[in-house]
Amino acid sequence: MKLPENTLPTACTDFEEDLVLHYYGDGSEAERNRVEAHLEKCAPCRAFLEDLRRLLPQMAKPNELPQSFWDNYYRETLAKLAAAEERKFRWRNLFVPMRAWMLPAFGTAAVAVLAVALVFTKGHWHFSLKQPGESIPQEILVDTNQLEFFKSMDMLEALSKLETLDGTKLETVNSRG
Amino acid sequence: MIKRRIALLSLCSVLLWPVAGWARDGGDNWGRLSPQERENVRRNYQRWQNLPPQDKEHLREEWDRFKSLPPDQRDNLRRRYDELRKQRRGDRR
């Protein structure tokens, strides 16, 4: 029966392990001499060692990668690290170019706004937190119609009487009729 | 970092102070009223809150009717009301 090409022939059981160590150059001087003495006498062990020399370099052949791969790998790693760093400080970096001019610019803007406000309000500023309309809701203050209504409420209560005195109610009724 | 944020917020507050004041004043509407008119609005608003619903409804109807009148009639009525008010004050004195 023919053994497969890549199968190691059988060596002496006691020497199998020693042969592998011998192949790798391990073991003491005495051990090496003992194995070599045995090899001179034993053909299967010689064949086993020969096959080890033939097969093991193929099995343990390192997967050598070209230098260009490592160069690319290095560049990509650096790029990824830089991107991660940039993501980490993105918001902080957003304001970096502004910092130099931000303070004087905002300061100037603040002074300009204050000056314009002073001019237009003629210095009549009131800084109290009290509502000017006191208990009047904001929706009434901003609604001209509502404000006019409350301004005219006294007159509205007397509207019918005023119309009678003025003769306008009769005219209105007549014109509607 | 916190100092910068506080400084930025303070700056924004200063810049927005006039706008906040304007909004608090109800825009220009309230600012245009005279002190007497403002007092009148305050008083009427407080009175309005205590009015029964039917009176509120009546006043709303009167307001709608008043607004539908021609401008010269509205002016006449306002003038007439001011005269009557002055007359009443004179009678009281």
mmCIF file of C-alpha atoms in Angstrom:
data_model
loop_
_atom_site.group_PDB
_atom_site.id
_atom_site.type_symbol
_atom_site.label_atom_id
_atom_site.label_comp_id
_atom_site.label_asym_id
_atom_site.label_seq_id
_atom_site.Cartn_x
_atom_site.Cartn_y
_atom_site.Cartn_z
ATOM 1 C CA MET A 1 0.000 0.000 0.000
ATOM 2 C CA LYS A 2 1.365 3.357 -1.027
ATOM 3 C CA LEU A 3 1.310 6.098 1.618
ATOM 4 C CA PRO A 4 0.101 9.521 0.667
ATOM 5 C CA GLU A 5 2.890 11.806 -0.503
ATOM 6 C CA ASN A 6 2.642 14.265 2.397
ATOM 7 C CA THR A 7 2.394 11.634 5.134
ATOM 8 C CA LEU A 8 5.508 11.150 7.282
ATOM 9 C CA PRO A 9 6.924 7.628 7.341
ATOM 10 C CA THR A 10 6.918 5.952 10.704
ATOM 11 C CA ALA A 11 10.013 6.377 12.806
ATOM 12 C CA CYS A 12 11.015 4.465 15.876
ATOM 13 C CA THR A 13 8.557 5.330 18.628
ATOM 14 C CA ASP A 14 11.312 6.157 21.134
ATOM 15 C CA PHE A 15 13.003 8.548 18.700
ATOM 16 C CA GLU A 16 10.059 10.269 17.089
ATOM 17 C CA GLU A 17 10.089 13.181 19.493
ATOM 18 C CA ASP A 18 13.878 13.345 19.590
ATOM 19 C CA LEU A 19 13.972 13.542 15.796
ATOM 20 C CA VAL A 20 11.698 16.519 15.735
ATOM 21 C CA LEU A 21 13.874 18.244 18.356
ATOM 22 C CA HIS A 22 16.947 17.256 16.337
ATOM 23 C CA TYR A 23 15.434 18.845 13.267
ATOM 24 C CA TYR A 24 14.941 22.124 15.157
ATOM 25 C CA GLY A 25 18.451 21.924 16.640
ATOM 26 C CA ASP A 26 17.193 21.573 20.186
ATOM 27 C CA GLY A 27 18.580 19.292 22.843
ATOM 28 C CA SER A 28 21.983 18.827 24.427
ATOM 29 C CA GLU A 29 25.163 17.780 22.660
ATOM 30 C CA ALA A 30 24.903 14.260 24.131
ATOM 31 C CA GLU A 31 21.318 13.988 22.961
ATOM 32 C CA ARG A 32 22.249 15.038 19.452
ATOM 33 C CA ASN A 33 25.075 12.511 19.357
ATOM 34 C CA ARG A 34 22.735 9.796 20.524
ATOM 35 C CA VAL A 35 20.166 10.637 17.813
ATOM 36 C CA GLU A 36 22.839 10.813 15.110
ATOM 37 C CA ALA A 37 24.230 7.459 16.187
ATOM 38 C CA HIS A 38 20.757 6.008 15.924
ATOM 39 C CA LEU A 39 20.187 7.571 12.504
ATOM 40 C CA GLU A 40 23.273 5.876 11.107
ATOM 41 C CA LYS A 41 21.769 2.536 11.945
ATOM 42 C CA CYS A 42 18.009 3.192 11.315
ATOM 43 C CA ALA A 43 16.752 3.812 7.765
ATOM 44 C CA PRO A 44 13.081 4.594 8.703
ATOM 45 C CA CYS A 45 14.257 7.252 11.128
ATOM 46 C CA ARG A 46 16.512 8.757 8.434
ATOM 47 C CA ALA A 47 13.571 8.778 6.041
ATOM 48 C CA PHE A 48 11.429 10.358 8.752
ATOM 49 C CA LEU A 49 14.027 13.075 9.331
ATOM 50 C CA GLU A 50 14.343 13.673 5.583
ATOM 51 C CA ASP A 51 10.620 14.066 5.303
ATOM 52 C CA LEU A 52 10.633 16.443 8.238
ATOM 53 C CA ARG A 53 13.241 18.540 6.442
ATOM 54 C CA ARG A 54 11.120 18.461 3.281
ATOM 55 C CA LEU A 55 7.683 19.075 4.750
ATOM 56 C CA LEU A 56 8.089 21.279 7.797
ATOM 57 C CA PRO A 57 9.554 24.284 5.982
ATOM 58 C CA GLN A 58 6.482 24.266 3.735
ATOM 59 C CA MET A 59 4.091 24.019 6.662
ATOM 60 C CA ALA A 60 5.782 26.701 8.702
ATOM 61 C CA LYS A 61 6.476 28.961 5.751
ATOM 62 C CA PRO A 62 5.758 32.473 6.951
ATOM 63 C CA ASN A 63 3.230 34.456 5.033
ATOM 64 C CA GLU A 64 5.524 37.274 3.987
ATOM 65 C CA LEU A 65 3.691 40.436 3.022
ATOM 66 C CA PRO A 66 5.199 43.038 0.743
ATOM 67 C CA GLN A 67 6.547 46.285 2.216
ATOM 68 C CA SER A 68 3.903 48.286 0.330
ATOM 69 C CA PHE A 69 1.219 46.482 2.380
ATOM 70 C CA TRP A 70 2.820 47.574 5.651
ATOM 71 C CA ASP A 71 3.273 51.111 4.356
ATOM 72 C CA ASN A 72 -0.432 51.304 3.463
ATOM 73 C CA TYR A 73 -1.401 49.704 6.739
ATOM 74 C CA TYR A 74 0.629 52.306 8.636
ATOM 75 C CA ARG A 75 -0.921 55.198 6.672
ATOM 76 C CA GLU A 76 -4.463 53.855 7.136
ATOM 77 C CA THR A 77 -3.942 53.398 10.872
ATOM 78 C CA LEU A 78 -2.650 56.943 11.197
ATOM 79 C CA ALA A 79 -5.640 58.263 9.205
ATOM 80 C CA LYS A 80 -8.105 56.333 11.387
ATOM 81 C CA LEU A 81 -6.492 57.627 14.569
ATOM 82 C CA ALA A 82 -6.606 61.188 13.240
ATOM 83 C CA ALA A 83 -10.291 60.808 12.271
ATOM 84 C CA ALA A 84 -11.136 59.449 15.720
ATOM 85 C CA GLU A 85 -9.299 62.361 17.346
ATOM 86 C CA GLU A 86 -11.102 64.844 15.109
ATOM 87 C CA ARG A 87 -14.508 63.347 15.971
ATOM 88 C CA LYS A 88 -13.686 63.631 19.657
ATOM 89 C CA PHE A 89 -12.904 67.369 19.462
ATOM 90 C CA ARG A 90 -15.170 68.331 16.566
ATOM 91 C CA TRP A 91 -17.317 70.832 18.519
ATOM 92 C CA ARG A 92 -14.330 72.301 20.260
ATOM 93 C CA ASN A 93 -12.475 72.707 16.988
ATOM 94 C CA LEU A 94 -15.476 74.445 15.441
ATOM 95 C CA PHE A 95 -14.844 77.493 17.594
ATOM 96 C CA VAL A 96 -11.054 77.462 17.356
ATOM 97 C CA PRO A 97 -10.818 79.884 14.399
ATOM 98 C CA MET A 98 -13.376 82.168 16.090
ATOM 99 C CA ARG A 99 -11.611 82.512 19.404
ATOM 100 C CA ALA A 100 -9.119 85.079 18.261
ATOM 101 C CA TRP A 101 -11.703 87.602 17.102
ATOM 102 C CA MET A 102 -14.752 86.483 19.107
ATOM 103 C CA LEU A 103 -14.233 88.600 22.208
ATOM 104 C CA PRO A 104 -13.538 91.950 20.496
ATOM 105 C CA ALA A 105 -16.258 91.310 17.914
ATOM 106 C CA PHE A 106 -18.940 90.499 20.466
ATOM 107 C CA GLY A 107 -17.782 93.335 22.658
ATOM 108 C CA THR A 108 -18.094 95.788 19.784
ATOM 109 C CA ALA A 109 -21.497 94.378 18.855
ATOM 110 C CA ALA A 110 -22.701 94.703 22.452
ATOM 111 C CA VAL A 111 -21.585 98.323 22.642
ATOM 112 C CA ALA A 112 -23.214 99.070 19.278
ATOM 113 C CA VAL A 113 -26.512 97.484 20.338
ATOM 114 C CA LEU A 114 -26.494 99.363 23.631
ATOM 115 C CA ALA A 115 -25.772 102.628 21.844
ATOM 116 C CA VAL A 116 -28.586 102.090 19.328
ATOM 117 C CA ALA A 117 -30.977 101.089 22.096
ATOM 118 C CA LEU A 118 -30.069 104.184 24.111
ATOM 119 C CA VAL A 119 -30.601 106.422 21.088
ATOM 120 C CA PHE A 120 -33.980 104.954 20.199
ATOM 121 C CA THR A 121 -35.295 104.752 23.747
ATOM 122 C CA LYS A 122 -33.810 108.149 24.647
ATOM 123 C CA GLY A 123 -32.351 106.615 27.776
ATOM 124 C CA HIS A 124 -35.761 105.845 29.263
ATOM 125 C CA TRP A 125 -34.983 102.305 30.230
ATOM 126 C CA HIS A 126 -36.792 100.461 32.903
ATOM 127 C CA PHE A 127 -34.968 97.453 34.269
ATOM 128 C CA SER A 128 -37.584 96.258 36.683
ATOM 129 C CA LEU A 129 -38.750 92.692 36.272
ATOM 130 C CA LYS A 130 -42.269 93.784 37.072
ATOM 131 C CA GLN A 131 -44.648 93.421 34.135
ATOM 132 C CA PRO A 132 -45.641 96.835 32.784
ATOM 133 C CA GLY A 133 -49.183 95.661 32.314
ATOM 134 C CA GLU A 134 -49.004 94.064 35.765
ATOM 135 C CA SER A 135 -51.624 91.367 35.753
ATOM 136 C CA ILE A 136 -52.556 91.843 32.102
ATOM 137 C CA PRO A 137 -51.664 88.774 30.046
ATOM 138 C CA GLN A 138 -49.129 89.119 27.261
ATOM 139 C CA GLU A 139 -51.613 88.050 24.561
ATOM 140 C CA ILE A 140 -53.719 91.120 25.360
ATOM 141 C CA LEU A 141 -50.741 93.463 25.346
ATOM 142 C CA VAL A 142 -49.591 92.339 21.919
ATOM 143 C CA ASP A 143 -53.093 92.281 20.398
ATOM 144 C CA THR A 144 -54.076 95.777 19.303
ATOM 145 C CA ASN A 145 -57.743 94.844 19.080
ATOM 146 C CA GLN A 146 -57.837 93.483 22.636
ATOM 147 C CA LEU A 147 -55.974 96.491 23.970
ATOM 148 C CA GLU A 148 -58.356 98.850 22.221
ATOM 149 C CA PHE A 149 -61.285 96.886 23.627
ATOM 150 C CA PHE A 150 -60.102 97.325 27.220
ATOM 151 C CA LYS A 151 -59.256 100.938 26.518
ATOM 152 C CA SER A 152 -62.802 101.545 25.269
ATOM 153 C CA MET A 153 -64.639 99.339 27.770
ATOM 154 C CA ASP A 154 -66.072 102.273 29.767
ATOM 155 C CA MET A 155 -67.420 103.802 26.611
ATOM 156 C CA LEU A 156 -68.868 100.468 25.395
ATOM 157 C CA GLU A 157 -70.894 100.149 28.570
ATOM 158 C CA ALA A 158 -72.505 103.471 27.761
ATOM 159 C CA LEU A 159 -72.621 102.925 23.994
ATOM 160 C CA SER A 160 -76.398 102.582 23.668
ATOM 161 C CA LYS A 161 -76.947 105.720 25.743
ATOM 162 C CA LEU A 162 -74.356 107.643 23.710
ATOM 163 C CA GLU A 163 -75.958 106.561 20.450
ATOM 164 C CA THR A 164 -79.349 107.676 21.674
ATOM 165 C CA LEU A 165 -77.963 111.044 22.693
ATOM 166 C CA ASP A 166 -76.111 111.391 19.441
ATOM 167 C CA GLY A 167 -79.007 110.140 17.338
ATOM 168 C CA THR A 168 -76.707 107.667 15.627
ATOM 169 C CA LYS A 169 -78.442 104.546 16.902
ATOM 170 C CA LEU A 170 -81.590 105.493 15.087
ATOM 171 C CA GLU A 171 -79.614 106.187 11.940
ATOM 172 C CA THR A 172 -77.792 102.868 12.211
ATOM 173 C CA VAL A 173 -81.019 100.978 12.748
ATOM 174 C CA ASN A 174 -82.619 102.784 9.815
ATOM 175 C CA SER A 175 -79.657 102.158 7.553
ATOM 176 C CA ARG A 176 -79.618 98.452 8.500
ATOM 177 C CA GLY A 177 -83.355 98.154 7.997
ATOM 178 C CA MET B 1 -14.980 75.494 29.466
ATOM 179 C CA ILE B 2 -17.733 76.341 31.959
ATOM 180 C CA LYS B 3 -16.351 79.863 32.323
ATOM 181 C CA ARG B 4 -16.535 80.367 28.568
ATOM 182 C CA ARG B 5 -20.139 79.158 28.473
ATOM 183 C CA ILE B 6 -21.135 81.472 31.289
ATOM 184 C CA ALA B 7 -19.394 84.378 29.550
ATOM 185 C CA LEU B 8 -21.145 83.582 26.274
ATOM 186 C CA LEU B 9 -24.561 83.320 27.953
ATOM 187 C CA SER B 10 -24.008 86.617 29.764
ATOM 188 C CA LEU B 11 -23.074 88.292 26.513
ATOM 189 C CA CYS B 12 -26.192 86.940 24.784
ATOM 190 C CA SER B 13 -28.348 88.127 27.689
ATOM 191 C CA VAL B 14 -26.926 91.644 27.421
ATOM 192 C CA LEU B 15 -27.453 91.671 23.670
ATOM 193 C CA LEU B 16 -31.010 90.402 23.963
ATOM 194 C CA TRP B 17 -32.012 92.649 26.875
ATOM 195 C CA PRO B 18 -33.597 95.379 24.721
ATOM 196 C CA VAL B 19 -35.491 92.748 22.709
ATOM 197 C CA ALA B 20 -36.716 91.088 25.905
ATOM 198 C CA GLY B 21 -37.860 94.444 27.225
ATOM 199 C CA TRP B 22 -39.661 95.165 23.990
ATOM 200 C CA ALA B 23 -41.403 91.775 24.084
ATOM 201 C CA ARG B 24 -42.277 92.240 27.759
ATOM 202 C CA ASP B 25 -43.886 95.528 26.902
ATOM 203 C CA GLY B 26 -46.160 93.768 24.452
ATOM 204 C CA GLY B 27 -44.345 95.146 21.467
ATOM 205 C CA ASP B 28 -45.146 98.736 20.581
ATOM 206 C CA ASN B 29 -48.830 98.586 21.574
ATOM 207 C CA TRP B 30 -48.344 99.081 25.283
ATOM 208 C CA GLY B 31 -45.500 101.545 24.786
ATOM 209 C CA ARG B 32 -47.723 103.812 22.698
ATOM 210 C CA LEU B 33 -50.318 104.220 25.455
ATOM 211 C CA SER B 34 -50.166 107.195 27.794
ATOM 212 C CA PRO B 35 -49.854 106.500 31.553
ATOM 213 C CA GLN B 36 -53.534 107.410 31.965
ATOM 214 C CA GLU B 37 -54.571 105.015 29.199
ATOM 215 C CA ARG B 38 -52.446 102.248 30.707
ATOM 216 C CA GLU B 39 -54.094 102.755 34.062
ATOM 217 C CA ASN B 40 -57.475 102.680 32.369
ATOM 218 C CA VAL B 41 -56.655 99.388 30.616
ATOM 219 C CA ARG B 42 -55.410 97.848 33.884
ATOM 220 C CA ARG B 43 -58.556 98.878 35.724
ATOM 221 C CA ASN B 44 -60.871 97.676 32.967
ATOM 222 C CA TYR B 45 -59.072 94.368 32.646
ATOM 223 C CA GLN B 46 -59.455 93.728 36.389
ATOM 224 C CA ARG B 47 -63.118 94.705 36.179
ATOM 225 C CA TRP B 48 -63.593 92.432 33.138
ATOM 226 C CA GLN B 49 -62.352 89.438 35.083
ATOM 227 C CA ASN B 50 -65.080 89.898 37.675
ATOM 228 C CA LEU B 51 -67.926 90.462 35.192
ATOM 229 C CA PRO B 52 -70.621 87.790 34.741
ATOM 230 C CA PRO B 53 -70.526 85.928 31.390
ATOM 231 C CA GLN B 54 -73.666 87.633 29.994
ATOM 232 C CA ASP B 55 -72.140 91.095 30.592
ATOM 233 C CA LYS B 56 -68.931 89.993 28.898
ATOM 234 C CA GLU B 57 -70.933 88.744 25.946
ATOM 235 C CA HIS B 58 -72.876 92.007 25.790
ATOM 236 C CA LEU B 59 -69.695 94.074 25.829
ATOM 237 C CA ARG B 60 -68.156 91.930 23.079
ATOM 238 C CA GLU B 61 -71.244 92.489 20.951
ATOM 239 C CA GLU B 62 -71.110 96.219 21.608
ATOM 240 C CA TRP B 63 -67.442 96.243 20.629
ATOM 241 C CA ASP B 64 -68.180 94.430 17.368
ATOM 242 C CA ARG B 65 -71.010 96.847 16.676
ATOM 243 C CA PHE B 66 -68.830 99.867 17.484
ATOM 244 C CA LYS B 67 -66.105 98.609 15.151
ATOM 245 C CA SER B 68 -68.617 98.204 12.343
ATOM 246 C CA LEU B 69 -69.609 101.908 12.564
ATOM 247 C CA PRO B 70 -68.111 104.422 10.115
ATOM 248 C CA PRO B 71 -64.966 106.171 11.450
ATOM 249 C CA ASP B 72 -66.665 109.602 11.780
ATOM 250 C CA GLN B 73 -69.479 108.105 13.882
ATOM 251 C CA ARG B 74 -66.952 106.345 16.098
ATOM 252 C CA ASP B 75 -65.102 109.627 16.580
ATOM 253 C CA ASN B 76 -68.373 111.383 17.428
ATOM 254 C CA LEU B 77 -69.245 108.758 20.006
ATOM 255 C CA ARG B 78 -65.814 108.932 21.607
ATOM 256 C CA ARG B 79 -66.041 112.722 21.738
ATOM 257 C CA ARG B 80 -69.524 112.556 23.227
ATOM 258 C CA TYR B 81 -68.303 110.054 25.850
ATOM 259 C CA ASP B 82 -65.359 112.291 26.826
ATOM 260 C CA GLU B 83 -67.723 115.275 27.167
ATOM 261 C CA LEU B 84 -70.116 113.313 29.383
ATOM 262 C CA ARG B 85 -67.256 112.060 31.538
ATOM 263 C CA LYS B 86 -65.884 115.571 32.012
ATOM 264 C CA GLN B 87 -69.402 116.801 32.779
ATOM 265 C CA ARG B 88 -69.852 114.102 35.443
ATOM 266 C CA ARG B 89 -66.537 114.991 37.029
ATOM 267 C CA GLY B 90 -67.584 118.639 37.095
ATOM 268 C CA ASP B 91 -70.955 117.735 38.701
ATOM 269 C CA ARG B 92 -69.172 115.689 41.414
ATOM 270 C CA ARG B 93 -66.926 118.629 42.307
#
